[in-house]
């Protein structure tokens, strides 16, 4: 089975712009979660989608949004970019959405905001 | 609020020595706890979870509710164990907000 894929792998934007990141889960996985990883804050949960519905949300401002399509692919959007949004954005998929279900992570998208 | 603390940023040992990576948590309910590992140039991946009570690659972790700890242990470290290790907590009962520790970098010297 192909693993979780994320595109693009690297992205450079300027303050005020918006960005869309994409995640393709493992085939058959219905849950997709997004995380932000920074040296200062570590790995932080953004949100989780299951069957096209946002099921859970972390403590991030409304500039961070996402969606999931009927094929379980997910996109994450960040509007009005700030310097502090520079981070590695990880996507993870799992078969179900239980607390103990194994999450499989993608390689991440490295976003740099100038 | 739930919190995961990994007090050591770096742990350096020699091959064959015992290893213990510490993890303490704060959670009001019944937690689900995990250890994730990231080897150099590889993706973050699940190492083990407490509910399975399993041993993976010689690593074990015991949930101590009294001390609110979930330390990761291995009796004899190998060079290939060198990696970044993250402890994570997920709420139970429908509260699925995973919280990760800052991670501990384990270096095993030959």
XYZ file of N, CA and C in Angstrom:
672
model
N 0.847 -1.201 0.000
C 0.000 0.000 0.000
C 0.868 1.230 0.000
N 0.502 2.204 -0.809
C 1.231 3.457 -0.807
C 0.957 4.170 0.508
N 1.970 4.904 0.983
C 1.808 5.617 2.234
C 1.081 6.927 2.042
N 1.002 7.682 3.097
C 0.384 9.000 3.053
C 1.283 9.938 2.239
N 0.687 10.651 1.324
C 1.471 11.592 0.520
C 0.997 13.014 0.785
N 1.950 13.926 0.742
C 1.632 15.330 0.962
C 2.277 16.159 -0.135
N 1.531 17.115 -0.647
C 2.070 18.023 -1.656
C 1.674 19.450 -1.331
N 2.524 20.419 -1.651
C 3.903 20.202 -2.067
C 4.777 19.835 -0.877
N 6.005 19.477 -1.085
C 6.895 19.156 0.021
C 7.507 20.407 0.626
N 7.710 21.405 -0.206
C 8.284 22.665 0.268
C 7.525 23.823 -0.356
N 7.404 24.871 0.431
C 6.632 26.030 -0.013
C 7.190 27.281 0.637
N 7.335 28.319 -0.171
C 7.770 29.608 0.364
C 6.711 30.640 0.007
N 6.234 31.343 1.022
C 5.200 32.360 0.823
C 5.628 33.624 1.557
N 4.917 34.691 1.290
C 5.178 35.946 2.008
C 3.995 36.251 2.917
N 4.256 37.096 3.887
C 3.218 37.475 4.850
C 1.989 38.011 4.126
N 0.827 37.627 4.617
C -0.413 38.119 4.041
C -0.998 37.216 2.968
N -0.146 36.366 2.395
C -0.655 35.453 1.374
C -1.423 34.317 2.021
N -2.029 33.496 1.191
C -2.687 32.307 1.699
C -2.056 31.087 1.043
N -2.248 29.934 1.662
C -1.629 28.724 1.140
C -2.573 27.536 1.329
N -2.493 26.606 0.410
C -3.277 25.370 0.500
C -2.338 24.183 0.413
N -2.447 23.306 1.381
C -1.631 22.091 1.415
C -2.548 20.895 1.189
N -1.997 19.878 0.565
C -2.805 18.719 0.224
C -2.263 17.448 0.867
N -3.183 16.559 1.187
C -2.816 15.287 1.811
C -3.660 14.171 1.209
N -2.994 13.126 0.748
C -3.703 11.946 0.262
C -3.461 10.803 1.234
N -4.517 10.317 1.876
C -4.337 9.272 2.883
C -4.081 7.913 2.244
N -3.744 6.967 3.095
C -3.611 5.591 2.635
C -4.979 5.116 2.153
N -4.987 4.367 1.072
C -6.235 3.897 0.502
C -7.065 3.150 1.550
N -8.338 3.562 1.655
C -9.212 2.925 2.629
C -9.290 3.635 3.965
N -8.340 4.529 4.223
C -8.371 5.293 5.470
C -9.374 6.434 5.347
N -10.177 6.603 6.379
C -11.223 7.609 6.315
C -10.965 8.806 7.221
N -10.009 8.674 8.106
C -9.711 9.770 9.035
C -8.397 10.422 8.643
N -8.407 11.738 8.582
C -7.193 12.499 8.281
C -7.015 13.581 9.349
N -5.832 13.623 9.917
C -5.513 14.635 10.920
C -4.368 15.493 10.430
N -4.355 16.726 10.878
C -3.289 17.666 10.513
C -2.602 18.157 11.775
N -1.279 18.310 11.661
C -0.475 18.781 12.774
C 0.485 19.856 12.283
N 0.826 20.753 13.190
C 1.865 21.740 12.935
C 3.052 21.414 13.839
N 4.229 21.371 13.264
C 5.433 21.097 14.052
C 6.411 22.247 13.931
N 6.759 22.835 15.065
C 7.739 23.916 15.109
C 8.734 23.643 16.214
N 9.935 24.189 16.120
C 10.928 23.982 17.188
C 10.442 24.527 18.526
N 9.682 25.612 18.486
C 9.261 26.241 19.731
C 8.091 25.558 20.412
N 7.138 25.097 19.634
C 5.909 24.524 20.201
C 5.813 23.018 20.040
N 6.713 22.439 19.289
C 6.634 21.001 19.085
C 5.517 20.640 18.120
N 4.947 19.467 18.326
C 3.914 18.941 17.443
C 2.549 19.278 18.035
N 1.774 20.045 17.276
C 0.469 20.462 17.782
C -0.637 20.053 16.830
N -1.714 19.555 17.394
C -2.865 19.077 16.636
C -3.672 20.252 16.096
N -3.953 20.207 14.791
C -4.754 21.257 14.162
C -6.221 20.851 14.095
N -6.508 19.809 13.349
C -7.874 19.299 13.232
C -7.869 17.907 12.624
N -9.035 17.279 12.724
C -9.206 15.929 12.212
C -10.511 15.860 11.426
N -10.454 15.204 10.292
C -11.618 15.020 9.444
C -11.921 13.545 9.293
N -13.205 13.275 9.266
C -13.666 11.900 9.070
C -14.928 11.970 8.220
N -14.917 11.255 7.116
C -16.062 11.254 6.198
C -16.524 12.670 5.881
N -15.585 13.503 5.504
C -15.827 14.870 5.033
C -16.293 15.838 6.113
N -16.268 15.401 7.361
C -16.719 16.255 8.464
C -15.572 16.493 9.434
N -15.458 17.745 9.883
C -14.448 18.016 10.896
C -14.951 17.464 12.224
N -14.213 16.513 12.776
C -14.654 15.863 13.991
C -14.040 16.487 15.234
N -12.801 16.908 15.099
C -12.092 17.476 16.238
C -11.232 18.640 15.778
N -11.009 19.574 16.700
C -10.249 20.766 16.340
C -9.333 21.151 17.482
N -8.112 21.496 17.141
C -7.168 21.974 18.142
C -7.346 23.458 18.373
N -6.424 24.011 19.119
C -6.531 25.410 19.525
C -5.744 26.313 18.574
N -6.251 26.479 17.369
C -5.634 27.343 16.369
C -6.647 28.371 15.896
N -6.155 29.534 15.454
C -7.096 30.578 15.000
C -7.832 30.165 13.737
N -8.899 30.917 13.442
C -9.747 30.603 12.307
C -9.057 30.723 10.954
N -7.854 31.314 10.935
C -7.108 31.399 9.675
C -6.730 30.004 9.162
N -6.716 29.060 10.066
C -6.397 27.675 9.702
C -7.712 26.928 9.464
N -7.855 26.404 8.297
C -9.075 25.671 7.985
C -8.725 24.466 7.124
N -9.692 23.595 7.000
C -9.426 22.408 6.192
C -10.709 21.872 5.620
N -10.535 20.854 4.812
C -11.701 20.150 4.311
C -11.277 18.763 3.859
N -12.268 17.908 3.713
C -11.991 16.558 3.234
C -12.969 16.246 2.123
N -12.471 15.595 1.120
C -13.284 15.268 -0.040
C -13.838 13.847 0.087
N -14.726 13.509 -0.824
C -15.383 12.206 -0.741
C -14.401 11.042 -0.899
N -13.260 11.287 -1.509
C -12.255 10.220 -1.649
C -11.265 10.221 -0.480
N -11.599 10.958 0.565
C -10.821 11.078 1.801
C -9.599 11.980 1.684
N -9.272 12.423 0.509
C -8.175 13.388 0.379
C -8.531 14.653 1.153
N -7.526 15.291 1.696
C -7.807 16.457 2.530
C -6.917 17.615 2.117
N -7.426 18.790 2.315
C -6.644 19.998 2.100
C -6.690 20.837 3.364
N -5.598 21.555 3.572
C -5.539 22.486 4.679
C -5.209 23.861 4.104
N -5.897 24.867 4.572
C -5.685 26.214 4.080
C -5.295 27.145 5.232
N -4.333 27.979 4.964
C -3.975 29.013 5.937
C -4.079 30.352 5.225
N -4.914 31.217 5.744
C -5.079 32.536 5.124
C -4.269 33.579 5.889
N -4.014 34.682 5.240
C -3.298 35.812 5.856
C -2.079 35.307 6.648
N -1.167 34.728 5.928
C -0.005 34.109 6.558
C 0.788 35.071 7.426
N 1.266 34.531 8.543
C 2.134 35.277 9.456
C 3.485 34.563 9.527
N 4.498 35.315 9.964
C 5.833 34.720 10.057
C 5.821 33.466 10.928
N 5.011 33.515 11.979
C 4.935 32.402 12.919
C 4.288 31.148 12.364
N 3.751 31.244 11.162
C 3.137 30.055 10.543
C 4.189 29.185 9.876
N 5.417 29.667 9.830
C 6.495 28.845 9.271
C 6.641 27.595 10.118
N 6.521 26.457 9.479
C 6.509 25.197 10.223
C 6.506 24.028 9.258
N 6.629 22.850 9.843
C 6.416 21.619 9.096
C 4.985 21.184 9.379
N 4.206 21.009 8.335
C 2.820 20.593 8.498
C 2.703 19.116 8.134
N 2.277 18.358 9.121
C 2.162 16.908 8.947
C 0.706 16.498 8.830
N 0.500 15.539 7.995
C -0.815 14.948 7.833
C -0.698 13.481 8.263
N -1.736 12.968 8.878
C -1.735 11.565 9.278
C -3.094 10.963 8.960
N -3.109 9.724 8.533
C -4.383 9.081 8.262
C -4.518 7.826 9.108
N -5.751 7.467 9.365
C -6.027 6.227 10.078
C -7.315 5.633 9.552
N -7.465 4.349 9.813
C -8.612 3.634 9.274
C -9.912 4.136 9.887
N -9.878 4.317 11.198
C -11.063 4.756 11.922
C -10.737 6.053 12.638
N -11.495 6.348 13.599
C -11.226 7.582 14.329
C -11.246 7.349 15.833
N -10.985 6.141 16.239
C -10.938 5.894 17.680
C -9.614 6.398 18.248
N -9.597 6.573 19.532
C -8.419 7.137 20.179
C -7.200 6.228 20.057
N -7.438 4.951 19.892
C -6.307 4.027 19.883
C -5.937 3.569 18.478
N -6.596 4.118 17.485
C -6.291 3.687 16.131
C -4.921 4.210 15.705
N -4.168 3.404 14.994
C -2.829 3.808 14.578
C -2.900 4.890 13.518
N -2.130 5.930 13.714
C -2.025 6.982 12.710
C -0.764 6.774 11.881
N -0.893 6.986 10.587
C 0.232 6.870 9.672
C 0.528 8.268 9.131
N 1.755 8.688 9.345
C 2.113 10.062 9.007
C 2.713 10.186 7.611
N 2.469 11.342 7.012
C 3.111 11.675 5.759
C 4.454 12.331 6.014
N 5.156 12.681 4.932
C 6.496 13.260 5.083
C 6.471 14.729 5.499
N 5.305 15.355 5.355
C 5.197 16.752 5.754
C 5.393 17.729 4.615
N 4.859 18.921 4.807
C 5.095 20.057 3.913
C 5.808 21.118 4.730
N 6.979 21.524 4.252
C 7.745 22.560 4.949
C 7.322 23.921 4.395
N 6.650 24.708 5.221
C 6.186 26.038 4.822
C 7.089 27.097 5.432
N 7.596 27.955 4.599
C 8.397 29.083 5.060
C 7.677 30.360 4.685
N 7.438 31.216 5.667
C 6.775 32.493 5.427
C 7.793 33.613 5.603
N 7.966 34.398 4.546
C 8.965 35.480 4.579
C 8.312 36.840 4.772
N -6.519 20.988 31.406
C -5.938 20.798 30.079
C -4.970 19.626 30.118
N -4.926 18.890 29.016
C -4.017 17.752 28.984
C -2.632 18.209 28.579
N -1.655 17.554 29.137
C -0.265 17.953 28.899
C 0.625 16.731 28.935
N 1.664 16.749 28.097
C 2.660 15.678 28.092
C 4.031 16.312 28.258
N 4.788 15.811 29.204
C 6.112 16.349 29.477
C 7.178 15.283 29.274
N 8.136 15.603 28.438
C 9.319 14.760 28.284
C 10.491 15.597 28.788
N 10.977 15.320 29.982
C 11.939 16.212 30.617
C 13.310 16.264 29.949
N 13.658 15.225 29.216
C 14.990 15.189 28.593
C 14.875 15.495 27.107
N 15.646 16.523 26.669
C 15.701 16.790 25.225
C 16.621 15.794 24.549
N 17.650 15.385 25.267
C 18.667 14.514 24.703
C 19.063 13.451 25.716
N 19.162 12.227 25.214
C 19.629 11.127 26.046
C 20.709 10.398 25.267
N 21.874 10.305 25.858
C 23.016 9.705 25.188
C 23.498 8.500 25.982
N 23.550 7.333 25.336
C 23.981 6.108 26.012
C 24.911 5.331 25.094
N 25.556 4.318 25.672
C 26.385 3.432 24.876
C 25.611 2.164 24.550
N 25.975 1.576 23.447
C 25.364 0.321 23.000
C 25.420 -0.698 24.137
N 24.286 -1.363 24.342
C 24.213 -2.379 25.375
C 23.750 -1.860 26.729
N 23.718 -0.563 26.892
C 23.273 0.029 28.153
C 21.752 0.077 28.190
N 21.171 0.087 29.394
C 19.708 0.233 29.479
C 19.297 1.657 29.147
N 18.086 1.758 28.628
C 17.556 3.065 28.232
C 16.201 3.282 28.883
N 15.981 4.490 29.380
C 14.656 4.863 29.875
C 14.361 6.286 29.427
N 13.356 6.438 28.591
C 12.925 7.765 28.149
C 11.683 8.120 28.947
N 11.761 9.234 29.638
C 10.705 9.590 30.565
C 9.558 10.353 29.897
N 8.370 10.061 30.388
C 7.176 10.752 29.908
C 6.213 10.890 31.082
N 5.820 12.099 31.380
C 4.806 12.346 32.399
C 3.639 13.065 31.759
N 2.454 12.793 32.232
C 1.281 13.388 31.601
C 0.361 13.993 32.653
N -0.502 14.850 32.149
C -1.528 15.452 32.981
C -2.832 15.343 32.222
N -3.783 14.646 32.816
C -5.079 14.450 32.142
C -6.090 14.065 33.185
N -7.249 14.655 33.133
C -8.239 14.429 34.178
C -8.998 13.124 34.023
N -9.054 12.601 32.830
C -9.807 11.378 32.606
C -8.905 10.170 32.499
N -9.346 9.184 31.725
C -8.562 7.979 31.514
C -7.820 8.124 30.183
N -6.502 8.252 30.221
C -5.778 8.571 28.987
C -5.451 7.358 28.125
N -5.279 7.628 26.858
C -4.695 6.656 25.949
C -3.302 7.186 25.627
N -2.286 6.371 25.837
C -0.912 6.849 25.688
C -0.154 6.082 24.633
N 0.732 6.803 23.954
C 1.472 6.256 22.820
C 2.927 6.721 22.872
N 3.751 5.953 22.227
C 5.113 6.402 21.915
C 5.275 6.356 20.392
N 5.744 7.485 19.844
C 6.060 7.565 18.427
C 7.569 7.714 18.274
N 8.084 7.265 17.143
C 9.509 7.364 16.881
C 9.735 7.917 15.478
N 10.782 8.713 15.362
C 11.157 9.222 14.043
C 12.647 8.985 13.850
N 12.968 8.025 12.980
C 14.364 7.766 12.632
C 14.815 8.805 11.620
N 16.127 8.964 11.498
C 16.676 9.969 10.598
C 16.139 9.794 9.185
N 15.617 10.892 8.645
C 15.103 10.919 7.264
C 13.898 9.996 7.048
N 13.231 9.628 8.112
C 12.023 8.823 7.966
C 10.832 9.545 8.583
N 9.687 9.002 8.340
C 8.465 9.613 8.848
C 8.241 9.258 10.307
N 7.468 10.073 10.932
C 7.028 9.772 12.285
C 6.159 8.511 12.234
N 6.397 7.590 13.138
C 5.624 6.351 13.131
C 5.346 5.888 14.557
N 4.263 5.166 14.689
C 3.881 4.657 15.999
C 4.855 3.565 16.433
N 5.341 3.658 17.656
C 6.202 2.613 18.196
C 5.354 1.636 19.022
N 4.649 2.170 19.999
C 3.759 1.319 20.765
C 2.714 2.162 21.488
N 1.681 1.488 21.966
C 0.612 2.155 22.700
C 0.279 1.324 23.923
N -0.106 1.975 24.975
C -0.228 1.271 26.245
C -1.353 0.250 26.214
N -2.380 0.519 25.437
C -3.539 -0.365 25.458
C -3.192 -1.748 24.907
N -2.160 -1.815 24.069
C -1.796 -3.083 23.464
C -0.881 -3.912 24.353
N -0.257 -3.254 25.317
C 0.675 -3.932 26.225
C 1.691 -4.768 25.429
N 2.239 -4.159 24.402
C 3.135 -4.919 23.532
C 4.571 -4.479 23.725
N 5.466 -5.279 23.186
C 6.876 -4.936 23.171
C 7.292 -4.853 21.712
N 7.778 -3.699 21.310
C 8.174 -3.485 19.925
C 9.666 -3.160 19.889
N 10.415 -3.896 19.105
C 11.861 -3.685 18.967
C 12.546 -3.694 20.333
N 11.998 -4.466 21.250
C 12.596 -4.582 22.575
C 12.172 -3.502 23.546
N 11.383 -2.536 23.088
C 10.903 -1.453 23.940
C 9.594 -1.839 24.624
N 9.454 -1.420 25.862
C 8.204 -1.567 26.586
C 7.902 -0.255 27.294
N 6.644 -0.075 27.616
C 6.244 1.114 28.377
C 5.085 0.733 29.264
N 5.158 1.103 30.509
C 4.108 0.799 31.458
C 3.435 2.078 31.914
N 2.126 2.034 31.898
C 1.360 3.178 32.369
C 1.265 3.118 33.888
N 1.740 4.153 34.549
C 1.655 4.252 35.997
C 0.725 5.408 36.317
N -0.520 5.074 36.613
C -1.508 6.122 36.842
C -1.222 6.901 38.120
N -0.635 6.241 39.082
C -0.333 6.924 40.338
C 0.700 8.021 40.156
N 1.703 7.731 39.347
C 2.743 8.711 39.080
C 2.490 9.463 37.783
N 1.387 9.184 37.137
C 1.042 9.762 35.825
C 2.248 9.743 34.897
N 2.787 8.557 34.718
C 3.959 8.404 33.867
C 3.759 7.266 32.869
N 4.528 7.342 31.797
C 4.476 6.324 30.748
C 5.870 6.255 30.151
N 6.824 5.817 30.966
C 8.217 5.804 30.550
C 8.488 4.669 29.573
N 9.352 4.950 28.612
C 9.730 3.961 27.599
C 11.071 3.344 28.002
N 11.130 2.015 27.975
C 12.342 1.350 28.456
C 12.820 0.284 27.475
N 14.132 0.100 27.496
C 14.728 -0.996 26.731
C 15.952 -1.449 27.513
N 16.084 -2.727 27.750
C 17.189 -3.190 28.604
C 18.570 -3.036 27.967
N 18.650 -3.202 26.655
C 19.963 -3.145 25.998
C 19.838 -2.320 24.705
N 20.323 -1.113 24.740
C 20.181 -0.218 23.590
C 21.050 -0.669 22.419
N 20.542 -0.451 21.215
C 21.275 -0.745 19.988
C 21.491 0.559 19.219
N 22.518 0.577 18.382
C 22.792 1.802 17.621
C 21.601 2.209 16.759
N 20.886 1.233 16.236
C 19.741 1.541 15.376
C 18.553 2.125 16.139
N 18.654 2.177 17.458
C 17.602 2.813 18.250
C 17.746 4.335 18.261
N 18.853 4.827 17.765
C 19.062 6.284 17.729
C 17.962 6.931 16.904
N 17.230 7.845 17.508
C 16.072 8.456 16.855
C 15.474 9.508 17.787
N 14.445 10.142 17.285
C 13.667 11.084 18.098
C 12.426 10.346 18.586
N 12.155 10.418 19.875
C 11.022 9.713 20.453
C 10.030 10.709 21.038
N 8.768 10.507 20.693
C 7.706 11.389 21.169
C 6.680 10.588 21.957
N 6.362 11.092 23.122
C 5.273 10.530 23.897
C 4.006 11.311 23.554
N 2.883 10.622 23.448
C 1.643 11.305 23.073
C 0.478 10.783 23.894
N -0.475 11.654 24.106
C -1.658 11.319 24.884
C -2.893 11.681 24.078
N -3.873 10.822 24.140
C -5.143 11.117 23.495
C -6.235 10.870 24.505
N -7.179 11.785 24.568
C -8.262 11.610 25.510
C -9.139 10.447 25.116
N -9.863 9.934 26.025
C -10.763 8.823 25.754
C -12.200 9.308 25.831
N -13.113 8.450 25.496
C -14.518 8.805 25.597
C -14.951 9.835 24.593
N -14.364 9.823 23.423
C -14.801 10.737 22.367
C -14.019 12.018 22.268
N -13.111 12.247 23.198
C -12.312 13.475 23.145
C -10.991 13.162 22.475
N -10.957 13.369 21.209
C -9.784 12.978 20.444
C -8.965 14.202 20.098
N -8.209 14.684 21.048
C -7.305 15.804 20.811
C -5.927 15.323 21.216
N -5.148 14.806 20.258
C -3.835 14.266 20.620
C -2.883 15.360 21.085
N -2.168 15.070 22.139
C -1.166 15.993 22.654
C 0.176 15.284 22.673
N 1.169 15.935 22.081
C 2.500 15.344 21.991
C 3.465 16.046 22.937
N 4.422 15.272 23.445
C 5.534 15.872 24.174
C 6.499 16.489 23.180
N 7.503 17.203 23.696
C 8.463 17.894 22.817
C 9.475 16.942 22.196
N 9.522 15.743 22.698
C 10.423 14.763 22.123
C 11.754 14.646 22.843
N 12.316 13.448 22.795
C 13.653 13.183 23.342
C 14.498 12.563 22.243
N 15.635 13.145 22.011
C 16.556 12.600 21.025
C 17.444 11.571 21.704
N 17.343 10.341 21.248
C 18.173 9.265 21.806
C 19.350 9.009 20.877
N 20.526 9.060 21.436
C 21.737 8.742 20.672
C 22.408 7.557 21.350
N 22.599 6.509 20.567
C 23.265 5.316 21.082
C 24.636 5.234 20.429
N 25.660 5.340 21.250
C 27.040 5.306 20.755
C 27.549 3.870 20.663
N 28.409 3.595 19.657
C 28.943 2.234 19.526
C 29.904 1.877 20.646
